[in-house]
Amino acid sequence: WALTFIGPQAMFLWIKGLLGLALRQQLCKMGVLKPKPHDPAEIVGRLCLEGTMAIHYFGQSKDGKLARFCFPDFPIIQRDGTTQVFDML
């Protein structure tokens, strides 16, 4: 039933996205569209904050350019495949 009810919609969305991307690339090459100016540091910081739900704000520098965050109970996988939970990073 998934192939019947989910497959066609997924394929349509995939093709629509690819066509939209191709159109956007062509318009950028022709100079019709221009990318928005952006700050890479801000985008990376925002993605890190949104991507990890365990972030707790800890403080910031006096000039306000650097923020500090606390990650309590931070799990990692070590190189040998074992797991370890750090108390605070």
Short mmCIF file of C-alpha atoms in Angstrom, two decimals:
data_model
loop_
_atom_site.label_atom_id
_atom_site.label_comp_id
_atom_site.label_asym_id
_atom_site.label_seq_id
_atom_site.Cartn_x
_atom_site.Cartn_y
_atom_site.Cartn_z
CA TRP A 1 0.00 0.00 0.00
CA ALA A 2 2.94 2.32 0.59
CA LEU A 3 4.01 2.06 -3.04
CA THR A 4 0.50 3.00 -4.11
CA PHE A 5 -0.23 5.84 -1.68
CA ILE A 6 3.15 7.24 -0.64
CA GLY A 7 5.41 6.51 -3.61
CA PRO A 8 3.79 8.76 -6.24
CA GLN A 9 3.63 11.77 -3.90
CA ALA A 10 7.23 11.27 -2.83
CA MET A 11 8.36 11.00 -6.45
CA PHE A 12 6.39 14.12 -7.36
CA LEU A 13 7.97 16.11 -4.53
CA TRP A 14 11.45 14.86 -5.45
CA ILE A 15 11.07 15.79 -9.13
CA LYS A 16 9.49 19.14 -8.25
CA GLY A 17 12.43 19.93 -5.97
CA LEU A 18 15.00 18.97 -8.59
CA LEU A 19 13.28 21.04 -11.27
CA GLY A 20 13.02 24.01 -8.93
CA LEU A 21 16.71 23.73 -8.09
CA ALA A 22 17.68 23.50 -11.77
CA LEU A 23 15.54 26.55 -12.58
CA ARG A 24 17.05 28.52 -9.73
CA GLN A 25 20.60 27.62 -10.82
CA GLN A 26 19.88 28.77 -14.38
CA LEU A 27 18.36 32.05 -13.16
CA CYS A 28 21.44 32.66 -10.98
CA LYS A 29 23.74 31.96 -13.94
CA MET A 30 21.79 34.45 -16.09
CA GLY A 31 21.96 37.05 -13.31
CA VAL A 32 18.21 37.28 -12.73
CA LEU A 33 18.49 35.97 -9.17
CA LYS A 34 21.25 36.81 -6.71
CA PRO A 35 21.93 34.92 -3.48
CA LYS A 36 21.14 36.70 -0.24
CA PRO A 37 24.13 38.12 1.61
CA HIS A 38 24.81 35.93 4.66
CA ASP A 39 27.14 35.55 7.61
CA PRO A 40 28.50 31.98 7.69
CA ALA A 41 29.30 32.15 11.42
CA GLU A 42 25.71 33.12 12.22
CA ILE A 43 24.29 30.33 10.06
CA VAL A 44 26.54 27.68 11.61
CA GLY A 45 25.71 28.88 15.11
CA ARG A 46 21.99 28.86 14.41
CA LEU A 47 22.12 25.37 12.89
CA CYS A 48 24.06 24.06 15.88
CA LEU A 49 21.55 25.59 18.29
CA GLU A 50 18.56 24.25 16.40
CA GLY A 51 20.10 20.85 15.74
CA THR A 52 20.91 19.98 19.33
CA MET A 53 18.07 20.12 21.79
CA ALA A 54 20.33 19.61 24.81
CA ILE A 55 21.97 23.03 24.68
CA HIS A 56 21.83 25.22 27.74
CA TYR A 57 22.96 28.83 27.54
CA PHE A 58 25.74 29.49 30.04
CA GLY A 59 26.95 33.03 29.35
CA GLN A 60 28.62 35.34 26.88
CA SER A 61 31.73 37.46 26.56
CA LYS A 62 31.75 41.12 27.53
CA ASP A 63 31.63 42.28 23.93
CA GLY A 64 28.72 39.91 23.18
CA LYS A 65 30.43 38.15 20.27
CA LEU A 66 31.10 34.81 21.98
CA ALA A 67 28.52 32.71 23.78
CA ARG A 68 29.16 29.76 26.08
CA PHE A 69 26.93 26.73 26.36
CA CYS A 70 26.80 23.81 28.77
CA PHE A 71 26.11 20.26 27.56
CA PRO A 72 25.19 18.12 30.58
CA ASP A 73 25.26 14.34 30.10
CA PHE A 74 26.84 14.43 26.65
CA PRO A 75 27.08 10.92 25.11
CA ILE A 76 29.88 10.05 22.69
CA ILE A 77 31.10 6.98 20.83
CA GLN A 78 34.83 6.45 21.20
CA ARG A 79 37.18 5.20 18.48
CA ASP A 80 37.11 1.64 19.77
CA GLY A 81 33.28 1.56 19.53
CA THR A 82 32.54 1.92 23.23
CA THR A 83 30.21 4.60 24.54
CA GLN A 84 30.91 7.12 27.25
CA VAL A 85 28.82 9.87 28.82
CA PHE A 86 30.63 13.07 29.80
CA ASP A 87 29.21 15.01 32.71
CA MET A 88 29.80 18.49 31.29
CA LEU A 89 31.34 19.95 28.15
#
